[in-house]
CSV table of C-alpha atoms and ligand atoms in Angstrom, one decimal:
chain,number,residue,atom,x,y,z
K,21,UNK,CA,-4.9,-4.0,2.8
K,22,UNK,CA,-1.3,-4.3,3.5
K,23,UNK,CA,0.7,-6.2,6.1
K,24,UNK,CA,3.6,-5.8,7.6
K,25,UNK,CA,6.8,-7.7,7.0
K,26,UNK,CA,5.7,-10.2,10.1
K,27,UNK,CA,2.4,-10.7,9.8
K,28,UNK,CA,3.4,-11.5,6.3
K,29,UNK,CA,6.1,-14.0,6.8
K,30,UNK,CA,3.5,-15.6,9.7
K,31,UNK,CA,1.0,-15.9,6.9
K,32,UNK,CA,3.6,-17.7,4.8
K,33,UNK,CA,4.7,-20.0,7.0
K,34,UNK,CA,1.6,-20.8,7.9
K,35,UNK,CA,1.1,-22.1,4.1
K,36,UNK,CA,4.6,-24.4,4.3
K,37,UNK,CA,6.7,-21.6,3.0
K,38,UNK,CA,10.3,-21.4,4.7
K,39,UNK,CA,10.8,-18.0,6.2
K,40,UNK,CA,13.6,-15.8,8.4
K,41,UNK,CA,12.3,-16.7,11.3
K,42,UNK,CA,11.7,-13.5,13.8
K,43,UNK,CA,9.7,-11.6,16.8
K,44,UNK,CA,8.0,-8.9,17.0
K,45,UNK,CA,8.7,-6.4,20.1
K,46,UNK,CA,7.2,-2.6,20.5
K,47,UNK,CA,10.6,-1.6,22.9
K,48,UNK,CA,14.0,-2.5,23.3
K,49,UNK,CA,13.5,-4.5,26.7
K,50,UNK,CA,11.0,-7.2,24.8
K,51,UNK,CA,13.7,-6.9,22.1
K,52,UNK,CA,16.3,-8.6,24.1
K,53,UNK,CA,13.7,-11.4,25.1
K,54,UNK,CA,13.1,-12.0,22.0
K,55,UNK,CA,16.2,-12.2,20.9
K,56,UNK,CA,17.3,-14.8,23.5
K,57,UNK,CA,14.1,-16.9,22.4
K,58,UNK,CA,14.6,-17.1,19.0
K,59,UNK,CA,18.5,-17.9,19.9
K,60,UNK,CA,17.0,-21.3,21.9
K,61,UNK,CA,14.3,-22.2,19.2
K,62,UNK,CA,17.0,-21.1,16.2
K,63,UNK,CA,20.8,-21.4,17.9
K,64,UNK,CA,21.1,-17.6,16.2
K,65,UNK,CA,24.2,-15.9,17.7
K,66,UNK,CA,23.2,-12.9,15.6
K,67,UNK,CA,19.9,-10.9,14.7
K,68,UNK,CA,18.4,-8.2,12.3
K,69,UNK,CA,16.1,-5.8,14.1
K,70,UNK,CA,14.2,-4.7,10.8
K,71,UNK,CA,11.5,-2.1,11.2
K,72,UNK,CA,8.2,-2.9,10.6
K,73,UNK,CA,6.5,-0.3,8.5
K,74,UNK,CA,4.0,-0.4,5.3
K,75,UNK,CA,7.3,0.6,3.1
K,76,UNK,CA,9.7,-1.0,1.1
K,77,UNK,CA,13.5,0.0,1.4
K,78,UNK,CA,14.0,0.0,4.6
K,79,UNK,CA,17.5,-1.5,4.8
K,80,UNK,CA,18.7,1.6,3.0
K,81,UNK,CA,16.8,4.4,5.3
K,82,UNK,CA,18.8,2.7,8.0
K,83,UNK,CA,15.6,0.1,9.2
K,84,UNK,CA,17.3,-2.9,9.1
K,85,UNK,CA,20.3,-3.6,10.8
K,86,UNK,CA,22.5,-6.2,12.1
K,87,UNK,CA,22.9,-6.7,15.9
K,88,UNK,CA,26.3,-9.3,17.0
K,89,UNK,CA,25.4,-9.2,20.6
K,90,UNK,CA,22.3,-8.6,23.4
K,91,UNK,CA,23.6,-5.5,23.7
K,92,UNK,CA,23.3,-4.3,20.5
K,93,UNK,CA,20.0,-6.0,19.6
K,94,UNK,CA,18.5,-3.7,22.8
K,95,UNK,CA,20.9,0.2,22.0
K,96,UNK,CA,19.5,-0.7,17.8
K,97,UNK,CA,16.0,-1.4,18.8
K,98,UNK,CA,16.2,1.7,21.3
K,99,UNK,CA,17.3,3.5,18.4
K,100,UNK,CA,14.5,2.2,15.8
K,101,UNK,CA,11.8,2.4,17.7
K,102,UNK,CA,9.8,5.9,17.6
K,103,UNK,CA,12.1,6.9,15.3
K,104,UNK,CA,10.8,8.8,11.6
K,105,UNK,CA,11.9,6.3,9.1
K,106,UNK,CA,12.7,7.9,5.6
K,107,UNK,CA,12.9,5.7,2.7
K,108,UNK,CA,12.6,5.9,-0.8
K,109,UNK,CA,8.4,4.5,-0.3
K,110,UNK,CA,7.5,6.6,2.2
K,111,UNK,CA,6.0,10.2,2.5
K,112,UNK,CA,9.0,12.8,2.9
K,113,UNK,CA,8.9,13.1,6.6
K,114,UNK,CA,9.1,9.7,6.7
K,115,UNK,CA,7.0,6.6,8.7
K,116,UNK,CA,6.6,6.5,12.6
K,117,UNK,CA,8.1,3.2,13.8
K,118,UNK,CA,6.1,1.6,16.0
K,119,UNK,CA,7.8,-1.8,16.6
K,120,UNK,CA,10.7,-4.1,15.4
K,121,UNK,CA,11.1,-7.5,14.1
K,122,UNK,CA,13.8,-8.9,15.5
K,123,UNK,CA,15.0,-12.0,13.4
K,124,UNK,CA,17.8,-14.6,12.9
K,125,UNK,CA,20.6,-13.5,11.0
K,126,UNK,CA,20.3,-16.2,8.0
K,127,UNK,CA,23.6,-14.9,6.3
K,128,UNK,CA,25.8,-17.0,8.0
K,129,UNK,CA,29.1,-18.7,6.4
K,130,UNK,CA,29.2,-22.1,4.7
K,131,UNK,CA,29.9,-24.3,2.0
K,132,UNK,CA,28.5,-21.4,-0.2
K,133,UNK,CA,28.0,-17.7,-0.5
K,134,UNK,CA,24.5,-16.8,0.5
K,135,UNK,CA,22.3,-15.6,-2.9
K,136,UNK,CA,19.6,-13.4,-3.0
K,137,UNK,CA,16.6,-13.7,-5.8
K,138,UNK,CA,13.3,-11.9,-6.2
K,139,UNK,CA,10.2,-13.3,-6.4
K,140,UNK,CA,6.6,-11.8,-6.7
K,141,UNK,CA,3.3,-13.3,-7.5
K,142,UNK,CA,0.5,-10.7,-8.8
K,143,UNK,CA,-2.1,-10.9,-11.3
K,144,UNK,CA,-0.6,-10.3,-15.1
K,145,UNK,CA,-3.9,-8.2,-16.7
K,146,UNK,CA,-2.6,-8.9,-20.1
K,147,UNK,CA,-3.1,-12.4,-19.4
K,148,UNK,CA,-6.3,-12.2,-16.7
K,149,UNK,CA,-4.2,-15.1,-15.1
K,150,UNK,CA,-1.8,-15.0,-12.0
K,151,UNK,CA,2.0,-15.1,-12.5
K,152,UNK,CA,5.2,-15.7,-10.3
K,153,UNK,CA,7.6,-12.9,-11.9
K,154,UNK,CA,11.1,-14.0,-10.6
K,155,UNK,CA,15.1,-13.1,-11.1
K,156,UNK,CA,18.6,-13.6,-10.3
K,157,UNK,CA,19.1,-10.3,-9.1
K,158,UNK,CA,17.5,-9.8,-5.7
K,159,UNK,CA,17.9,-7.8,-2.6
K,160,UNK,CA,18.2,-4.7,-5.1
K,161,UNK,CA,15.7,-2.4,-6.4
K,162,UNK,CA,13.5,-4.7,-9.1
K,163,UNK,CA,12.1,-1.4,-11.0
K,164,UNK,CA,16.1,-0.9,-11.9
K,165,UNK,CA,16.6,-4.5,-12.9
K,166,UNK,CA,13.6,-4.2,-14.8
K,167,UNK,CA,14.4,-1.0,-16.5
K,168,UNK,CA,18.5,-1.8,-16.9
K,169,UNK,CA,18.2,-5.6,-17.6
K,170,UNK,CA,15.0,-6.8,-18.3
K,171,UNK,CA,16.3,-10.2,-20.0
K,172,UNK,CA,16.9,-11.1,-16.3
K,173,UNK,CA,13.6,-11.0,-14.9
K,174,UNK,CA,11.0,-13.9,-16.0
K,175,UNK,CA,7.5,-14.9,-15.5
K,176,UNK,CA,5.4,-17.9,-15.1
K,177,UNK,CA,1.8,-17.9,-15.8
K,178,UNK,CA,-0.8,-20.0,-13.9
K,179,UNK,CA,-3.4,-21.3,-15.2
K,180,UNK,CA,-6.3,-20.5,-12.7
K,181,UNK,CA,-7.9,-24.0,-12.9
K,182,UNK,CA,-4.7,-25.8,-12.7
K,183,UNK,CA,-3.1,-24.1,-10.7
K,184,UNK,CA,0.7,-24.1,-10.8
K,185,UNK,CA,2.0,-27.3,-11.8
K,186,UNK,CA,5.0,-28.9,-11.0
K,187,UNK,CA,6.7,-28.9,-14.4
K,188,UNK,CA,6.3,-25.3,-13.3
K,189,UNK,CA,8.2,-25.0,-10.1
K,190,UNK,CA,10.5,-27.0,-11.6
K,191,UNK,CA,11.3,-24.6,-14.5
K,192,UNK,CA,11.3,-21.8,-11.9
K,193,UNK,CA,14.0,-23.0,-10.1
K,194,UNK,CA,16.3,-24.0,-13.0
K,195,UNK,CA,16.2,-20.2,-14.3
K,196,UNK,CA,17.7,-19.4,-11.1
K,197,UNK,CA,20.4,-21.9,-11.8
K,198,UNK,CA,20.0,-23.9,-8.7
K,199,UNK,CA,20.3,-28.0,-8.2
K,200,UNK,CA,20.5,-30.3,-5.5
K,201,UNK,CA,19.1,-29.2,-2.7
K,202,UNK,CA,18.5,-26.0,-3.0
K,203,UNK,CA,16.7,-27.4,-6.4
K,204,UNK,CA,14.1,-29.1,-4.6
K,205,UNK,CA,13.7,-26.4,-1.6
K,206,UNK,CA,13.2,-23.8,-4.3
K,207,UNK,CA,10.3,-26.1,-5.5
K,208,UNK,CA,8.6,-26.3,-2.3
K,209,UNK,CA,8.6,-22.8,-1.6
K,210,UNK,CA,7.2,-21.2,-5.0
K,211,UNK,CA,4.4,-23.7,-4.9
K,212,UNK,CA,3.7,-23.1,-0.9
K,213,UNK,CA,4.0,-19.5,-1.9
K,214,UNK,CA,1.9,-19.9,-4.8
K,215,UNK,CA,-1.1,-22.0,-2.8
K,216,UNK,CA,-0.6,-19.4,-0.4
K,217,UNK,CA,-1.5,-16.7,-2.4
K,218,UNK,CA,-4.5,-18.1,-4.0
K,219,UNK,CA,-6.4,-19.2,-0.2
K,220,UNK,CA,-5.4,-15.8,1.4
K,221,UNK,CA,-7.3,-13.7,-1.5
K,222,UNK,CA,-4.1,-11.9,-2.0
K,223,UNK,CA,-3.5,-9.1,-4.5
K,224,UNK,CA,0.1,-8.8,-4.5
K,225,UNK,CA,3.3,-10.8,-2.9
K,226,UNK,CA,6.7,-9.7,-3.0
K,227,UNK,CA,9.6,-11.5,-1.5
K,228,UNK,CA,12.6,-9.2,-1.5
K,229,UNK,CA,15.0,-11.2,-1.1
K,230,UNK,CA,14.0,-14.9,-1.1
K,231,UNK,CA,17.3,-16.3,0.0
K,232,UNK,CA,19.9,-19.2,-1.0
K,233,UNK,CA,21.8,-19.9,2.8
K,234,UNK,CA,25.0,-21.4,3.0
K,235,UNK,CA,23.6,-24.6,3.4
K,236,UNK,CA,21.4,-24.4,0.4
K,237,UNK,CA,17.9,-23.7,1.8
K,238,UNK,CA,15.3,-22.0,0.4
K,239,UNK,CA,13.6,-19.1,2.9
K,240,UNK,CA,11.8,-15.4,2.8
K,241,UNK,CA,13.7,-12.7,4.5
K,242,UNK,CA,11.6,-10.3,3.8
K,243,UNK,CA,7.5,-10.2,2.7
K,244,UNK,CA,5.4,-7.8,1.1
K,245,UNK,CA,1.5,-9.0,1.3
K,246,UNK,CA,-1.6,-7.1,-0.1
K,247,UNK,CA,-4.6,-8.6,0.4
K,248,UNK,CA,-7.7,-7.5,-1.4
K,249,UNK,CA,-10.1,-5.4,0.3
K,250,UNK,CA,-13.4,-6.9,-1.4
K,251,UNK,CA,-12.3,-10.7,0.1
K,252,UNK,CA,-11.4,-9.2,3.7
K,253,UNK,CA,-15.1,-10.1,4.4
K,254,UNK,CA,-14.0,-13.8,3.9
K,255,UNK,CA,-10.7,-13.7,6.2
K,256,UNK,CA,-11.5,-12.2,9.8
K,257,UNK,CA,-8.3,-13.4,10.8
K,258,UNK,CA,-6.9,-11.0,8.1
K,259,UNK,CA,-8.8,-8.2,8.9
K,260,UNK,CA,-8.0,-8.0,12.4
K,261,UNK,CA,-4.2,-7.7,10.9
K,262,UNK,CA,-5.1,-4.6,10.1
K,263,UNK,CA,-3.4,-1.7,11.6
K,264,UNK,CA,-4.6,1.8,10.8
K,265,UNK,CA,-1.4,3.8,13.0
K,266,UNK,CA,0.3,3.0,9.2
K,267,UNK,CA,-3.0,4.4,7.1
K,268,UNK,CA,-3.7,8.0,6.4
K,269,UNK,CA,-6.0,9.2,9.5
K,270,UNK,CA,-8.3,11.2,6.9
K,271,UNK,CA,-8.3,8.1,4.5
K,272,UNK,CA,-9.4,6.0,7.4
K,273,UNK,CA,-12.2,8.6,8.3
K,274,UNK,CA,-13.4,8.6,5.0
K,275,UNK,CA,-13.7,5.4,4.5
K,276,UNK,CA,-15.5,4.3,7.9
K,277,UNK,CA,-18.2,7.3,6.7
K,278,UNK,CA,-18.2,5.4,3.3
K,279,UNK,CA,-16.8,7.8,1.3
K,280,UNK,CA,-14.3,6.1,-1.2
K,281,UNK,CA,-11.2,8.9,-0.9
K,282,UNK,CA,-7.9,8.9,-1.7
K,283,UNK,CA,-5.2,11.6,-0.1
K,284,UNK,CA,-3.3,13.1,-2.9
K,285,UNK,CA,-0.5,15.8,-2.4
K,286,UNK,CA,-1.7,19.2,-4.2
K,287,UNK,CA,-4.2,21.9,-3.6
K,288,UNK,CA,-7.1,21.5,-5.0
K,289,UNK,CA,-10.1,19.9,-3.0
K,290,UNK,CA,-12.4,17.6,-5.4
K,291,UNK,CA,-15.5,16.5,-4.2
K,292,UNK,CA,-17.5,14.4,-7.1
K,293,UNK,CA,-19.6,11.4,-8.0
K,294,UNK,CA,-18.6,8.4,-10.1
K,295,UNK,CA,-14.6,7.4,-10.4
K,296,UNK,CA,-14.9,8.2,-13.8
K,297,UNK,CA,-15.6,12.0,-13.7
K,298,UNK,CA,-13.3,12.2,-10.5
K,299,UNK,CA,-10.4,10.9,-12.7
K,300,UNK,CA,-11.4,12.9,-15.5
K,301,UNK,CA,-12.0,16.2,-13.0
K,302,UNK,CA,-8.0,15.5,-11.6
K,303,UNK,CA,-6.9,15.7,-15.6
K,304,UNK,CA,-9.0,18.7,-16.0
K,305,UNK,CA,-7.4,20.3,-12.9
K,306,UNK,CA,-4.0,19.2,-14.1
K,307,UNK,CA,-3.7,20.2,-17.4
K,308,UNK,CA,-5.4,23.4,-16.0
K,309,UNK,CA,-2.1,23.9,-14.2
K,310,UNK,CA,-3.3,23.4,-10.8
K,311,UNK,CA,-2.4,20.0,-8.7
K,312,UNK,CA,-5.2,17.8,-7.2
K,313,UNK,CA,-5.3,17.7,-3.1
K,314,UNK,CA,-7.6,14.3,-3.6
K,315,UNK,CA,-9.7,12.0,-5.1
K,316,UNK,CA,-13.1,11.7,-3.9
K,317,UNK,CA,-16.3,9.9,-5.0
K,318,UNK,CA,-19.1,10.7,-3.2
K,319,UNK,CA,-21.3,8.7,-4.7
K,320,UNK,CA,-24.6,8.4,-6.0
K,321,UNK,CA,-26.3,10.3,-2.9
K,322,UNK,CA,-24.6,13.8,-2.8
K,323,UNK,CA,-27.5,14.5,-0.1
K,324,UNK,CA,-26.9,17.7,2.4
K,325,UNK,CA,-25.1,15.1,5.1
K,326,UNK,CA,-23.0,13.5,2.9
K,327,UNK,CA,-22.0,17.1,1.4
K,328,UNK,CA,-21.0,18.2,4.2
K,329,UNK,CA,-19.2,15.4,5.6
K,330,UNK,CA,-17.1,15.4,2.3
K,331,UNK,CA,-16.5,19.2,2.9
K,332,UNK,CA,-15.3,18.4,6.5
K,333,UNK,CA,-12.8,15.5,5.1
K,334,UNK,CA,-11.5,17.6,2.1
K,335,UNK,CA,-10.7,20.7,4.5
K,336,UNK,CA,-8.6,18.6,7.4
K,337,UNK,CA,-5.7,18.8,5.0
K,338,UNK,CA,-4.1,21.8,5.4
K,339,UNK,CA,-2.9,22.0,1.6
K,340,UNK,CA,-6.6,22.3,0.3
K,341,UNK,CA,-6.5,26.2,-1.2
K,342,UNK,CA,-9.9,25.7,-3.4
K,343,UNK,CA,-12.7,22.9,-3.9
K,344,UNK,CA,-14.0,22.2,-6.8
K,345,UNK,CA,-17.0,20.2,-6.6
K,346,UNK,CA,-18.3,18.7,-10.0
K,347,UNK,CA,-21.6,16.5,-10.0
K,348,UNK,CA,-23.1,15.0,-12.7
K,349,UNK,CA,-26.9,14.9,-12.3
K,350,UNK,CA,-28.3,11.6,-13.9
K,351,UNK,CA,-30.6,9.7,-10.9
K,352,UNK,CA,-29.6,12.2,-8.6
K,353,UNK,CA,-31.1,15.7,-9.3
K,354,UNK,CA,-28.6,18.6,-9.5
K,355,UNK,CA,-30.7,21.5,-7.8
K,356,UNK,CA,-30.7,18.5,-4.6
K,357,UNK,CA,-27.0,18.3,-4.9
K,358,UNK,CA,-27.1,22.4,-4.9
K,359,UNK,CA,-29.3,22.9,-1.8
K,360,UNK,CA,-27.2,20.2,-0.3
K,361,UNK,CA,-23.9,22.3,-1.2
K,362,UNK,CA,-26.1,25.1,0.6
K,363,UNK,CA,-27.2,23.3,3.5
K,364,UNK,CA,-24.1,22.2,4.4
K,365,UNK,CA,-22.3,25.3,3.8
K,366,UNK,CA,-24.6,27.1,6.2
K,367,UNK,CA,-24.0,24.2,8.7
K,368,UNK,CA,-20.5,24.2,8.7
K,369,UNK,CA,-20.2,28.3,9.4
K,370,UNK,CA,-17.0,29.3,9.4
K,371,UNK,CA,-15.3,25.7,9.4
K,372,UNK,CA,-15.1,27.1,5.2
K,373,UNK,CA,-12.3,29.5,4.6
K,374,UNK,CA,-11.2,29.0,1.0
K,375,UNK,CA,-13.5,29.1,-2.0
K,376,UNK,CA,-15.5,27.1,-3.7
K,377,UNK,CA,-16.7,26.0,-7.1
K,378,UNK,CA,-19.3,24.3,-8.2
K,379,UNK,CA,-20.0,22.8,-11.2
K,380,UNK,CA,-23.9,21.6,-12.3
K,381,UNK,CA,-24.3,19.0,-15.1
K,382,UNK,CA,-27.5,17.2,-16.1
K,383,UNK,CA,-31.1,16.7,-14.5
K,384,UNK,CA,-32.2,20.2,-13.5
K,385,UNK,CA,-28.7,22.2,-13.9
K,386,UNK,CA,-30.6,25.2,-14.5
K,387,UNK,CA,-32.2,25.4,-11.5
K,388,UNK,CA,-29.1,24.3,-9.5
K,389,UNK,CA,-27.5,27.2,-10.6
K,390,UNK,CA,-30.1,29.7,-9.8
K,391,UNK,CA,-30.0,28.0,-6.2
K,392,UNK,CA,-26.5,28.8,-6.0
K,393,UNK,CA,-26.5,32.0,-7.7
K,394,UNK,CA,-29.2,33.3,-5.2
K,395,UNK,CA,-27.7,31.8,-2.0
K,396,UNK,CA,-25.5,34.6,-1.0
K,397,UNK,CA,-23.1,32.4,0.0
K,398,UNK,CA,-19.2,32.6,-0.7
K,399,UNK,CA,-20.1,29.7,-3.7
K,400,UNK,CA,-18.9,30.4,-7.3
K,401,UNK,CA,-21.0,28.5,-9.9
K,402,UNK,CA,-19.7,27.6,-13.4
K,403,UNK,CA,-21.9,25.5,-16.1
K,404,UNK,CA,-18.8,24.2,-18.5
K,405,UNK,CA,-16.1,21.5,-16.9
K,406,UNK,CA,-13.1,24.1,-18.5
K,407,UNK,CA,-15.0,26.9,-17.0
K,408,UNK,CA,-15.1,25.2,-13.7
K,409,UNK,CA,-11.1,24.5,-13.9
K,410,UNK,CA,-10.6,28.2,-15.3
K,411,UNK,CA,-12.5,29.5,-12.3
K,412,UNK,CA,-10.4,27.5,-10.1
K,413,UNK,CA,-7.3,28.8,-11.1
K,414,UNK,CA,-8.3,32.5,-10.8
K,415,UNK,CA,-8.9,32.1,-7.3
K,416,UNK,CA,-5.9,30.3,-6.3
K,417,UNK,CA,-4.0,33.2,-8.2
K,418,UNK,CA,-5.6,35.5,-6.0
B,503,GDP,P1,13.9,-3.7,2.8
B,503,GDP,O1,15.1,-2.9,2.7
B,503,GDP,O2,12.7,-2.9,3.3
B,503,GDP,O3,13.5,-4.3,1.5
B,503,GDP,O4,14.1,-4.8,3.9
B,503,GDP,P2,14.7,-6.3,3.7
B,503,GDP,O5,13.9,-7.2,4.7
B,503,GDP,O6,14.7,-6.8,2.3
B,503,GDP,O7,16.2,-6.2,4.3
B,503,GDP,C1,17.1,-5.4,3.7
B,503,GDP,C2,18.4,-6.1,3.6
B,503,GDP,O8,18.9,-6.4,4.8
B,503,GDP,C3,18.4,-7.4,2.8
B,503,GDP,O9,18.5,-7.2,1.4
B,503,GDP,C4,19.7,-8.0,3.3
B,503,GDP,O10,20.8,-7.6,2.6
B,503,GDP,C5,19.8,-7.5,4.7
B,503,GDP,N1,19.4,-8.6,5.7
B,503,GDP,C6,18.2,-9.0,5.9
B,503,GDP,N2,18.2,-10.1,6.8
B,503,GDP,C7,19.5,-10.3,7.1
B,503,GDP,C8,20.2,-11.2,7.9
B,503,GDP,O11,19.7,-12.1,8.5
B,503,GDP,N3,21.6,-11.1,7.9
B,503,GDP,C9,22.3,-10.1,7.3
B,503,GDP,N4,23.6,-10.0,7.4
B,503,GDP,N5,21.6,-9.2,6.5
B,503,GDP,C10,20.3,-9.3,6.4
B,504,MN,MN1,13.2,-6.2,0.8
């Protein structure tokens, strides 16, 4: 589950960890308030409003931007909010905005320039151990450091038991060539970070940029938090973070009727059971020439109900030209999987306007198909997996 940019800098500071402090505000009126307060808690004369959606790169779509007076934190927020924000993360039309952050500009003049560095923590599966991955060059894109100069980006491992030491922290902050201060700020914050990550059950962390000030301390102006699903259970106060406006209304629906689907952007409809065959179904369909609409697992109980509700999920996007359901019959028999194909079919009327293919494999295939076969319904059966993804392409070239 992802949060957004507050609710993940909230989370942080709740663990020690310096952050741009900010408010939230869903229109430009509670901007301005917030605004004044966080100029009496902070002494701010400037703000960001930054636009809190589940997508990175923001700054550049126009999301984040610098405000000198009331007046312009209320005409920018005006602006941001409800408006489609494009990046380079989100879908092409881009991401509703629902509500801004409005936070203290921490780029002020001093002593120094203000610097910006990267930092992430996230599991390293060569390792099976966590690792902070860290670098000179934040505030940009990391995939391009990564791919133009690698040599600047390091990692730390953490032994799990241990957890991460301070010999650790120490060596953290000397690759990013600090000292004095800003030496032993650095410190506090990747090892807050770090015991933040392990009590919230996160997945991933990214802090892009963390930031240097002028007066050499150490703070997160920006926060990328995953939390894993499977520990949700364990953090209520977590869960209720959640806000489904930025998940995929069909995704959601899916999941609440425990199907485990994921919206993909082609054509072609899958409806199968076991991750394994579903990823090996999508090759199929790709290398078939035809583009997968989604991933779905239906699971070990393909019964009539569950059919049909995974026929009604598939067909709310609009892209979905074919469905191409492919069951493997081990505990559950194919020719129950077939009548449920039937049943539901029959149910659903004429909610079903493109065609469908199904593919039988295992405990009583043969009858299965003879079910199908005999049905009289709009259903095209296929025996072979290439036969299946053959079949599909004809009718989409019709
Ligand atoms: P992202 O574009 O979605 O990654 O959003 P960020 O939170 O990282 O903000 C984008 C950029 O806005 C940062 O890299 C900074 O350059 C800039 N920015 C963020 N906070 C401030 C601030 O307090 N003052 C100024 N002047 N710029 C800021
Ligand atoms: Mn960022």
């Amino acid at each position: 589950m992802n949060l957004h940019e507050y609710q993940g800098k909230e989370l942080l500071n709740s663990f020690g960890v310096r952050i741009q402090r900010g408010i939230v505000a869903d229109n430009h009126k509670k901007a301005v308030e917030a605004a004044k307060q966080l100029a009496t808690e902070t002494g701010t004369g400037w703000w960001v409003v930054k636009a809190q959606i589940h997508a990175g790169g923001r700054g550049k779509g126009g999301g984040v931007k610098l405000a000198k007076s009331l007046e312009e934190v209320a005409s920018i927020s005006e602006s941001i909010i409800g408006m489609m924000l494009k990046t380079p993360q989100t879908p092409p039309q881009g991401k509703k905005v629902h509500q801004v952050l409005i936070a203290e500009d921490v780029y002020y003049p001093g002593d120094n320039e203000p610097e910006e560095y990267y930092m992430s923590v996230l599991l390293n599966r060569g390792t099976g151990r966590n690792m902070i991955m860290y670098s000179t060059e934040g505030g940009m894109d990391i995939e391009a450091v990564a791919e133009k100069t690698p040599h600047l980006i390091f990692t730390e491992d953490i032994d799990p038991l241990l957890g991460i030491q301070a010999f650790q922290a120490r060596k953290i902050a000397f690759n990013l060539g600090l000292s004095g201060n800003a030496l032993k700020e650095m410190i506090k914050f990747v090892t807050s970070l770090y015991t933040a990550f392990v009590n919230s059950d996160a997945s991933l962390f990214e802090i892009n940029p963390v930031l240097k000030t002028s007066d050499d301390k150490i703070l997160a102006v920006d926060s990328k938090v995953v939390i894993d699903d499977n520990a949700l259970y364990r953090h209520k106060n977590l869960a209720a973070l959640r806000d489904l406006r930025e998940e995929n209304d069909i995704e959601v629906e899916a999941h609440a009727a425990g199907l485990n689907y994921v919206d993909l952007d082609g054509n072609v409809g899958c409806m199968v059971n076991g991750a394994g065959l579903a990823m090996s179904t999508m090759d199929l369909i790709k290398q078939s020439g035809g583009e997968p609409a989604n991933f779905l697992d239906v699971g070990g109980t393909a019964d009539a109900k569950r059919v049909e509700t995974a026929f009604r999920i598939i067909l709310k996007d609009d892209n979905v030209k074919a469905i191409l359901v492919n069951i493997f019959g081990g505990i559950v028999r194919c020719d129950r999987v077939a009548q449920g194909v039937i049943d539901a079919y029959k149910n659903m009327g004429d909610a079903i306007k493109v065609p469908i293919i199904v593919r039988l494999q295992g405990t009583n295939a043969v009858e299965a198909k003879q079910l199908i076969d005999e049905s009289g319904l709009d259903v095209i059966s296929a025996t072979e997996f290439q036969e299946a993804a053959d079949k599909v392409q004809q009718v989409l070239a019709n």
